[in-house]
PDB file of C-alpha atoms in Angstrom:
ATOM      1  CA  MET A   1     111.080-107.584-118.055  1.00  0.00           C
ATOM      2  CA  SER A   2     111.879-103.907-118.128  1.00  0.00           C
ATOM      3  CA  LEU A   3     109.771-101.125-116.669  1.00  0.00           C
ATOM      4  CA  PRO A   4     108.726 -99.773-120.121  1.00  0.00           C
ATOM      5  CA  TYR A   5     107.594-103.300-121.049  1.00  0.00           C
ATOM      6  CA  LEU A   6     105.456-103.485-117.894  1.00  0.00           C
ATOM      7  CA  LYS A   7     104.023 -99.988-118.367  1.00  0.00           C
ATOM      8  CA  LYS A   8     103.022-100.959-121.910  1.00  0.00           C
ATOM      9  CA  ALA A   9     101.260-103.987-120.455  1.00  0.00           C
ATOM     10  CA  VAL A  10      99.386-101.732-118.022  1.00  0.00           C
ATOM     11  CA  ALA A  11      98.377 -99.380-120.847  1.00  0.00           C
ATOM     12  CA  GLU A  12      97.083-102.302-122.890  1.00  0.00           C
ATOM     13  CA  ASP A  13      95.457-103.964-119.883  1.00  0.00           C
ATOM     14  CA  ASP A  14      97.611-107.009-120.572  1.00  0.00           C
ATOM     15  CA  ARG A  15      96.916-108.714-117.273  1.00  0.00           C
ATOM     16  CA  GLU A  16      98.595-111.970-118.260  1.00  0.00           C
ATOM     17  CA  THR A  17     101.924-110.212-118.683  1.00  0.00           C
ATOM     18  CA  LEU A  18     101.516-108.362-115.390  1.00  0.00           C
ATOM     19  CA  ILE A  19     100.499-111.476-113.484  1.00  0.00           C
ATOM     20  CA  ARG A  20     103.408-113.390-114.952  1.00  0.00           C
ATOM     21  CA  TYR A  21     105.756-110.624-113.891  1.00  0.00           C
ATOM     22  CA  VAL A  22     104.490-110.674-110.307  1.00  0.00           C
ATOM     23  CA  ARG A  23     104.890-114.443-110.244  1.00  0.00           C
ATOM     24  CA  LEU A  24     108.406-114.182-111.666  1.00  0.00           C
ATOM     25  CA  HIS A  25     109.278-111.539-109.085  1.00  0.00           C
ATOM     26  CA  LEU A  26     107.941-113.517-106.141  1.00  0.00           C
ATOM     27  CA  GLY A  27     109.241-116.805-107.500  1.00  0.00           C
ATOM     28  CA  ASP A  28     112.758-115.539-108.198  1.00  0.00           C
ATOM     29  CA  GLY A  29     112.407-116.068-111.942  1.00  0.00           C
ATOM     30  CA  ASP A  30     110.125-119.124-111.827  1.00  0.00           C
ATOM     31  CA  ASP A  31     106.478-118.230-112.471  1.00  0.00           C
ATOM     32  CA  ALA A  32     105.157-121.592-111.250  1.00  0.00           C
ATOM     33  CA  ALA A  33     107.063-121.129-108.007  1.00  0.00           C
ATOM     34  CA  GLY A  34     105.773-117.573-107.767  1.00  0.00           C
ATOM     35  CA  SER A  35     102.187-118.730-108.128  1.00  0.00           C
ATOM     36  CA  LYS A  36     102.743-121.219-105.317  1.00  0.00           C
ATOM     37  CA  GLU A  37     104.311-118.498-103.193  1.00  0.00           C
ATOM     38  CA  ILE A  38     101.257-116.265-103.623  1.00  0.00           C
ATOM     39  CA  ASP A  39      98.974-119.095-102.527  1.00  0.00           C
ATOM     40  CA  LYS A  40     101.278-119.832 -99.604  1.00  0.00           C
ATOM     41  CA  ALA A  41     101.080-116.227 -98.399  1.00  0.00           C
ATOM     42  CA  TRP A  42      97.268-116.215 -98.488  1.00  0.00           C
ATOM     43  CA  VAL A  43      97.075-119.498 -96.584  1.00  0.00           C
ATOM     44  CA  GLU A  44      99.497-118.134 -94.023  1.00  0.00           C
ATOM     45  CA  ALA A  45      97.330-115.015 -93.637  1.00  0.00           C
ATOM     46  CA  LEU A  46      94.205-117.110 -93.245  1.00  0.00           C
ATOM     47  CA  LYS A  47      95.418-119.570 -90.637  1.00  0.00           C
ATOM     48  CA  PRO A  48      95.704-117.309 -87.558  1.00  0.00           C
ATOM     49  CA  LEU A  49      92.344-115.670 -88.254  1.00  0.00           C
ATOM     50  CA  LEU A  50      90.429-118.952 -88.060  1.00  0.00           C
ATOM     51  CA  GLU A  51      90.571-118.700 -84.270  1.00  0.00           C
ATOM     52  CA  LEU A  52      89.071-115.214 -84.434  1.00  0.00           C
ATOM     53  CA  PRO A  53      91.808-113.594 -82.320  1.00  0.00           C
ATOM     54  CA  GLU A  54      91.434-109.973 -81.324  1.00  0.00           C
ATOM     55  CA  THR A  55      93.287-107.833 -83.857  1.00  0.00           C
ATOM     56  CA  ASP A  56      94.167-104.157 -83.980  1.00  0.00           C
ATOM     57  CA  ARG A  57      91.369-102.914 -86.204  1.00  0.00           C
ATOM     58  CA  GLY A  58      92.190 -99.337 -85.293  1.00  0.00           C
ATOM     59  CA  PHE A  59      95.670 -99.743 -86.733  1.00  0.00           C
ATOM     60  CA  ILE A  60      94.284-101.319 -89.889  1.00  0.00           C
ATOM     61  CA  GLU A  61      91.619 -98.678 -90.414  1.00  0.00           C
ATOM     62  CA  SER A  62      93.911 -95.748 -89.717  1.00  0.00           C
ATOM     63  CA  THR A  63      96.651 -97.177 -91.919  1.00  0.00           C
ATOM     64  CA  LEU A  64      94.258 -97.615 -94.825  1.00  0.00           C
ATOM     65  CA  ALA A  65      92.790 -94.161 -94.274  1.00  0.00           C
ATOM     66  CA  GLU A  66      95.968 -92.214 -93.670  1.00  0.00           C
ATOM     67  CA  ARG A  67      98.611 -93.772 -95.854  1.00  0.00           C
ATOM     68  CA  ASP A  68      98.931 -93.101 -99.557  1.00  0.00           C
ATOM     69  CA  HIS A  69      97.997 -95.701-102.126  1.00  0.00           C
ATOM     70  CA  ALA A  70     101.567 -96.364-103.319  1.00  0.00           C
ATOM     71  CA  THR A  71     102.787 -96.947 -99.768  1.00  0.00           C
ATOM     72  CA  LEU A  72      99.984 -99.427 -99.167  1.00  0.00           C
ATOM     73  CA  CYS A  73     100.858-101.240-102.403  1.00  0.00           C
ATOM     74  CA  HIS A  74     104.486-101.357-101.320  1.00  0.00           C
ATOM     75  CA  LEU A  75     103.408-102.702 -97.942  1.00  0.00           C
ATOM     76  CA  PHE A  76     101.463-105.432 -99.718  1.00  0.00           C
ATOM     77  CA  PHE A  77     104.694-106.779-101.219  1.00  0.00           C
ATOM     78  CA  TYR A  78     106.376-106.602 -97.816  1.00  0.00           C
ATOM     79  CA  LEU A  79     103.479-108.462 -96.228  1.00  0.00           C
ATOM     80  CA  HIS A  80     103.773-111.167 -98.860  1.00  0.00           C
ATOM     81  CA  LEU A  81     107.415-111.778 -97.928  1.00  0.00           C
ATOM     82  CA  TYR A  82     106.594-111.509 -94.222  1.00  0.00           C
ATOM     83  CA  LEU A  83     103.927-114.186 -94.580  1.00  0.00           C
ATOM     84  CA  VAL A  84     105.978-116.621 -96.643  1.00  0.00           C
ATOM     85  CA  ARG A  85     108.842-116.241 -94.178  1.00  0.00           C
ATOM     86  CA  HIS A  86     106.389-116.886 -91.354  1.00  0.00           C
ATOM     87  CA  SER A  87     105.345-120.101 -93.094  1.00  0.00           C
ATOM     88  CA  GLY A  88     108.819-121.494 -92.459  1.00  0.00           C
ATOM     89  CA  GLU A  89     109.207-122.468 -96.111  1.00  0.00           C
ATOM     90  CA  TRP A  90     111.567-119.881 -97.554  1.00  0.00           C
ATOM     91  CA  ILE A  91     112.546-120.397-101.178  1.00  0.00           C
ATOM     92  CA  HIS A  92     114.631-117.278-101.612  1.00  0.00           C
ATOM     93  CA  ASP A  93     118.399-117.352-101.511  1.00  0.00           C
ATOM     94  CA  GLY A  94     118.949-114.386 -99.244  1.00  0.00           C
ATOM     95  CA  PRO A  95     117.283-113.261 -96.024  1.00  0.00           C
ATOM     96  CA  PHE A  96     114.275-110.911 -95.956  1.00  0.00           C
TER      97      PHE A  96
ATOM     98  CA  MET B   1     152.108-102.772-112.917  1.00  0.00           C
ATOM     99  CA  ALA B   2     152.589-100.506-115.890  1.00  0.00           C
ATOM    100  CA  PRO B   3     149.743 -98.300-117.030  1.00  0.00           C
ATOM    101  CA  SER B   4     147.462-100.063-119.491  1.00  0.00           C
ATOM    102  CA  ASP B   5     147.761 -99.309-123.172  1.00  0.00           C
ATOM    103  CA  SER B   6     144.521-101.100-124.063  1.00  0.00           C
ATOM    104  CA  SER B   7     142.677 -99.526-126.923  1.00  0.00           C
ATOM    105  CA  PRO B   8     139.652 -97.532-125.739  1.00  0.00           C
ATOM    106  CA  SER B   9     137.975 -98.000-129.096  1.00  0.00           C
ATOM    107  CA  LYS B  10     137.020-101.653-128.845  1.00  0.00           C
ATOM    108  CA  GLN B  11     133.648-102.601-127.415  1.00  0.00           C
ATOM    109  CA  LEU B  12     133.833-105.612-125.125  1.00  0.00           C
ATOM    110  CA  ARG B  13     131.396-108.467-125.789  1.00  0.00           C
ATOM    111  CA  PRO B  14     129.505-106.843-128.681  1.00  0.00           C
ATOM    112  CA  GLY B  15     126.028-108.254-129.120  1.00  0.00           C
ATOM    113  CA  LEU B  16     125.698-109.276-125.488  1.00  0.00           C
ATOM    114  CA  TRP B  17     122.619-107.182-124.812  1.00  0.00           C
ATOM    115  CA  GLN B  18     120.921-108.376-127.982  1.00  0.00           C
ATOM    116  CA  VAL B  19     121.365-111.947-126.798  1.00  0.00           C
ATOM    117  CA  VAL B  20     119.872-111.063-123.407  1.00  0.00           C
ATOM    118  CA  ASN B  21     116.878-109.351-124.969  1.00  0.00           C
ATOM    119  CA  ASP B  22     116.297-112.163-127.453  1.00  0.00           C
ATOM    120  CA  ARG B  23     116.200-114.641-124.601  1.00  0.00           C
ATOM    121  CA  TYR B  24     114.083-112.542-122.236  1.00  0.00           C
ATOM    122  CA  PRO B  25     111.722-110.389-124.350  1.00  0.00           C
ATOM    123  CA  GLY B  26     111.265-106.903-123.006  1.00  0.00           C
ATOM    124  CA  SER B  27     113.760-107.499-120.268  1.00  0.00           C
ATOM    125  CA  MET B  28     116.921-105.908-119.083  1.00  0.00           C
ATOM    126  CA  ILE B  29     118.722-103.326-121.143  1.00  0.00           C
ATOM    127  CA  THR B  30     119.522-102.292-124.661  1.00  0.00           C
ATOM    128  CA  LYS B  31     122.977-100.848-124.951  1.00  0.00           C
ATOM    129  CA  GLU B  32     124.405 -99.841-128.275  1.00  0.00           C
ATOM    130  CA  ASP B  33     126.597 -96.938-127.185  1.00  0.00           C
ATOM    131  CA  LEU B  34     130.322 -97.501-127.244  1.00  0.00           C
ATOM    132  CA  VAL B  35     131.694 -97.618-123.720  1.00  0.00           C
ATOM    133  CA  PRO B  36     135.406 -96.952-124.148  1.00  0.00           C
ATOM    134  CA  LEU B  37     137.947 -98.569-121.895  1.00  0.00           C
ATOM    135  CA  ALA B  38     139.651 -96.139-119.543  1.00  0.00           C
ATOM    136  CA  ALA B  39     143.434 -96.401-119.550  1.00  0.00           C
ATOM    137  CA  LEU B  40     145.207 -96.481-116.213  1.00  0.00           C
ATOM    138  CA  LYS B  41     147.257 -93.316-115.861  1.00  0.00           C
ATOM    139  CA  LYS B  42     149.604 -94.350-113.071  1.00  0.00           C
ATOM    140  CA  PRO B  43     150.957 -97.505-111.467  1.00  0.00           C
ATOM    141  CA  LEU B  44     148.518 -99.615-109.483  1.00  0.00           C
ATOM    142  CA  SER B  45     150.715 -99.167-106.413  1.00  0.00           C
ATOM    143  CA  GLU B  46     149.908 -95.456-106.490  1.00  0.00           C
ATOM    144  CA  CYS B  47     146.198 -95.802-107.165  1.00  0.00           C
ATOM    145  CA  ARG B  48     143.293 -95.214-104.826  1.00  0.00           C
ATOM    146  CA  VAL B  49     140.870 -98.109-105.315  1.00  0.00           C
ATOM    147  CA  ALA B  50     137.156 -98.310-104.576  1.00  0.00           C
ATOM    148  CA  PHE B  51     135.046-101.425-104.772  1.00  0.00           C
ATOM    149  CA  LEU B  52     131.538-101.417-106.262  1.00  0.00           C
ATOM    150  CA  SER B  53     129.226-104.334-105.709  1.00  0.00           C
ATOM    151  CA  THR B  54     125.681-105.416-106.512  1.00  0.00           C
ATOM    152  CA  SER B  55     125.825-107.832-103.594  1.00  0.00           C
ATOM    153  CA  GLY B  56     123.494-105.960-101.259  1.00  0.00           C
ATOM    154  CA  VAL B  57     126.205-105.900 -98.578  1.00  0.00           C
ATOM    155  CA  GLN B  58     125.604-103.078 -96.148  1.00  0.00           C
ATOM    156  CA  PRO B  59     126.610-101.908 -92.672  1.00  0.00           C
ATOM    157  CA  LYS B  60     124.467-103.438 -89.958  1.00  0.00           C
ATOM    158  CA  GLY B  61     121.913-100.916 -88.811  1.00  0.00           C
ATOM    159  CA  SER B  62     121.685 -99.057 -92.121  1.00  0.00           C
ATOM    160  CA  LEU B  63     118.354 -98.984 -93.952  1.00  0.00           C
ATOM    161  CA  ARG B  64     118.148-102.392 -95.520  1.00  0.00           C
ATOM    162  CA  PHE B  65     117.878-102.681 -99.278  1.00  0.00           C
ATOM    163  CA  ASP B  66     114.307-102.921-100.494  1.00  0.00           C
ATOM    164  CA  THR B  67     114.107-106.482-101.749  1.00  0.00           C
ATOM    165  CA  ALA B  68     110.300-106.492-101.707  1.00  0.00           C
ATOM    166  CA  HIS B  69     109.717-103.713-104.217  1.00  0.00           C
ATOM    167  CA  PRO B  70     108.676-105.178-107.583  1.00  0.00           C
ATOM    168  CA  VAL B  71     110.755-102.713-109.578  1.00  0.00           C
ATOM    169  CA  GLY B  72     113.849-102.674-107.401  1.00  0.00           C
ATOM    170  CA  ASP B  73     115.856-100.388-105.172  1.00  0.00           C
ATOM    171  CA  PHE B  74     117.813 -97.586-106.800  1.00  0.00           C
ATOM    172  CA  THR B  75     119.743 -96.482-103.734  1.00  0.00           C
ATOM    173  CA  PHE B  76     123.289 -97.304-102.705  1.00  0.00           C
ATOM    174  CA  ARG B  77     125.100 -97.689 -99.408  1.00  0.00           C
ATOM    175  CA  ARG B  78     128.541 -96.517 -98.446  1.00  0.00           C
ATOM    176  CA  VAL B  79     130.505 -99.275 -96.767  1.00  0.00           C
ATOM    177  CA  PRO B  80     133.599 -98.027 -94.916  1.00  0.00           C
ATOM    178  CA  SER B  81     136.557 -99.881 -96.372  1.00  0.00           C
ATOM    179  CA  GLU B  82     137.930-100.463 -92.874  1.00  0.00           C
ATOM    180  CA  SER B  83     134.709-102.134 -91.695  1.00  0.00           C
ATOM    181  CA  PRO B  84     135.163-105.411 -89.824  1.00  0.00           C
ATOM    182  CA  VAL B  85     133.210-108.051 -91.730  1.00  0.00           C
ATOM    183  CA  GLU B  86     131.248-108.700 -88.543  1.00  0.00           C
ATOM    184  CA  ASP B  87     129.738-105.238 -88.921  1.00  0.00           C
ATOM    185  CA  LEU B  88     128.336-106.019 -92.372  1.00  0.00           C
ATOM    186  CA  GLU B  89     125.292-107.940 -93.543  1.00  0.00           C
ATOM    187  CA  ILE B  90     123.613-108.885 -96.819  1.00  0.00           C
ATOM    188  CA  HIS B  91     120.120-107.883 -97.898  1.00  0.00           C
ATOM    189  CA  GLN B  92     119.427-109.468-101.267  1.00  0.00           C
ATOM    190  CA  LEU B  93     117.019-112.236-102.251  1.00  0.00           C
ATOM    191  CA  LYS B  94     118.133-113.059-105.754  1.00  0.00           C
ATOM    192  CA  TYR B  95     121.406-114.913-105.436  1.00  0.00           C
ATOM    193  CA  PRO B  96     122.619-117.699-103.138  1.00  0.00           C
ATOM    194  CA  THR B  97     124.300-116.155-100.108  1.00  0.00           C
ATOM    195  CA  PHE B  98     125.284-119.386 -98.374  1.00  0.00           C
ATOM    196  CA  GLY B  99     128.976-119.045 -99.216  1.00  0.00           C
ATOM    197  CA  ALA B 100     129.029-115.322 -98.518  1.00  0.00           C
ATOM    198  CA  GLU B 101     127.471-115.862 -95.093  1.00  0.00           C
ATOM    199  CA  ARG B 102     130.423-118.112 -94.248  1.00  0.00           C
ATOM    200  CA  ASP B 103     133.038-115.813 -95.750  1.00  0.00           C
ATOM    201  CA  LEU B 104     131.896-112.425 -96.967  1.00  0.00           C
ATOM    202  CA  ASN B 105     135.062-112.076 -99.033  1.00  0.00           C
ATOM    203  CA  VAL B 106     133.762-114.465-101.679  1.00  0.00           C
ATOM    204  CA  ILE B 107     131.290-111.802-102.757  1.00  0.00           C
ATOM    205  CA  PHE B 108     132.693-108.671-101.133  1.00  0.00           C
ATOM    206  CA  PRO B 109     136.488-109.069-100.846  1.00  0.00           C
ATOM    207  CA  ILE B 110     137.053-106.307 -98.327  1.00  0.00           C
ATOM    208  CA  GLU B 111     139.727-108.148 -96.364  1.00  0.00           C
ATOM    209  CA  ARG B 112     141.547-109.291 -99.495  1.00  0.00           C
ATOM    210  CA  LEU B 113     141.675-105.711-100.756  1.00  0.00           C
ATOM    211  CA  ARG B 114     143.025-104.524 -97.408  1.00  0.00           C
ATOM    212  CA  GLU B 115     145.730-107.171 -97.676  1.00  0.00           C
ATOM    213  CA  LEU B 116     146.654-105.939-101.161  1.00  0.00           C
ATOM    214  CA  ARG B 117     146.811-102.405 -99.775  1.00  0.00           C
ATOM    215  CA  ASP B 118     148.967-103.498 -96.813  1.00  0.00           C
ATOM    216  CA  GLU B 119     151.313-105.352 -99.188  1.00  0.00           C
ATOM    217  CA  GLY B 120     151.672-102.266-101.347  1.00  0.00           C
ATOM    218  CA  VAL B 121     150.157-103.869-104.418  1.00  0.00           C
ATOM    219  CA  ILE B 122     147.588-101.093-104.533  1.00  0.00           C
ATOM    220  CA  GLY B 123     148.240 -97.613-103.245  1.00  0.00           C
ATOM    221  CA  ALA B 124     145.222 -97.008-101.059  1.00  0.00           C
ATOM    222  CA  LEU B 125     141.647 -97.987-100.513  1.00  0.00           C
ATOM    223  CA  ASN B 126     139.002 -95.352-100.815  1.00  0.00           C
ATOM    224  CA  LYS B 127     137.365 -94.525 -97.481  1.00  0.00           C
ATOM    225  CA  SER B 128     134.111 -95.980 -98.823  1.00  0.00           C
ATOM    226  CA  PHE B 129     133.086 -98.883-100.959  1.00  0.00           C
ATOM    227  CA  TYR B 130     129.712 -98.680-102.712  1.00  0.00           C
ATOM    228  CA  THR B 131     127.000-101.291-102.771  1.00  0.00           C
ATOM    229  CA  PHE B 132     123.513-101.688-104.172  1.00  0.00           C
ATOM    230  CA  ILE B 133     121.302-104.525-105.362  1.00  0.00           C
ATOM    231  CA  GLY B 134     121.236-105.758-108.919  1.00  0.00           C
ATOM    232  CA  TYR B 135     117.485-106.366-109.035  1.00  0.00           C
ATOM    233  CA  ASN B 136     116.425-103.175-110.804  1.00  0.00           C
ATOM    234  CA  MET B 137     113.870-103.338-113.602  1.00  0.00           C
ATOM    235  CA  ASP B 138     114.434 -99.817-114.925  1.00  0.00           C
ATOM    236  CA  PRO B 139     117.916 -99.654-116.434  1.00  0.00           C
ATOM    237  CA  GLU B 140     117.419 -96.066-117.569  1.00  0.00           C
ATOM    238  CA  ARG B 141     116.715 -95.047-113.989  1.00  0.00           C
ATOM    239  CA  VAL B 142     119.808 -96.966-112.912  1.00  0.00           C
ATOM    240  CA  GLU B 143     121.817 -94.833-115.317  1.00  0.00           C
ATOM    241  CA  ARG B 144     120.110 -91.559-114.409  1.00  0.00           C
ATOM    242  CA  THR B 145     120.254 -91.938-110.649  1.00  0.00           C
ATOM    243  CA  LEU B 146     122.125 -94.830-109.087  1.00  0.00           C
ATOM    244  CA  ALA B 147     125.039 -95.004-111.536  1.00  0.00           C
ATOM    245  CA  ARG B 148     125.327 -91.232-111.725  1.00  0.00           C
ATOM    246  CA  ASP B 149     125.242 -90.820-107.947  1.00  0.00           C
ATOM    247  CA  VAL B 150     127.914 -93.470-107.431  1.00  0.00           C
ATOM    248  CA  ALA B 151     130.046 -92.025-110.241  1.00  0.00           C
ATOM    249  CA  GLU B 152     129.837 -88.547-108.717  1.00  0.00           C
ATOM    250  CA  ALA B 153     130.826 -89.943-105.328  1.00  0.00           C
ATOM    251  CA  LEU B 154     133.829 -91.689-106.896  1.00  0.00           C
ATOM    252  CA  VAL B 155     134.927 -88.499-108.638  1.00  0.00           C
ATOM    253  CA  GLU B 156     134.504 -86.507-105.434  1.00  0.00           C
ATOM    254  CA  ASP B 157     136.622 -89.084-103.600  1.00  0.00           C
ATOM    255  CA  GLN B 158     139.304 -88.811-106.331  1.00  0.00           C
ATOM    256  CA  VAL B 159     139.266 -92.544-106.922  1.00  0.00           C
ATOM    257  CA  ASP B 160     141.663 -93.851-109.584  1.00  0.00           C
ATOM    258  CA  ILE B 161     140.155 -97.334-109.978  1.00  0.00           C
ATOM    259  CA  ALA B 162     136.595 -98.467-109.394  1.00  0.00           C
ATOM    260  CA  LEU B 163     136.599-102.242-109.222  1.00  0.00           C
ATOM    261  CA  ALA B 164     133.046-103.374-109.965  1.00  0.00           C
ATOM    262  CA  ALA B 165     131.750-106.890-109.382  1.00  0.00           C
ATOM    263  CA  PRO B 166     128.236-108.269-109.858  1.00  0.00           C
ATOM    264  CA  ALA B 167     126.752-110.699-107.393  1.00  0.00           C
TER     265      ALA B 167
END
């Protein structure tokens, strides 16, 4: 899907197209795999927090407050790949 | 090798992009402009050759290609053509790199090109090869920025042949 195609989907609030694109992106062209990858990342983010470890809230708060929206969105995609790599189940061909 | 006399007026693989867009609606690129073939103006043994690759190969320690971004990475890296393969690494998620990790030359034939240079088959290697990643969802931006920047670098380097290979 090209960028103009995706921007048209945004303009028309065509969420199905946008969701499918994210799944295709994260699933390397397979939207079912991408959906599973998204779930995997959330599970991987949840697991360590169940023990209520001390986390760096200051870093989180300052990052959210001081960084621009686009950078945070970009970081979100990086965190997805970080989490799925951390899961030990890496479906992608190349390294992160 | 004698200079090529191939006709510059014939489009290679006409209809290719239409097939791609029919199969993947809204995807990739529409290309109807004629891209003429460029005739070689001197023997290969006198030519300066650069290699262009979408493999995501880059010098270790350079800013890694952005494989997370949903729209792609529109930057390129210069890879010194005399780089030992041990000094190079791949950052790319979208193609199998198993073979290339064992022998980088299967995707980025830097040693094979040096051999051809040493044997006199080609005149010289450009000081830099150019690499980027193929996962870019904005083909117009690729043309406006990445392709233009690489083309300008090739012209500045006075390259005679740019050998391009997808990954």
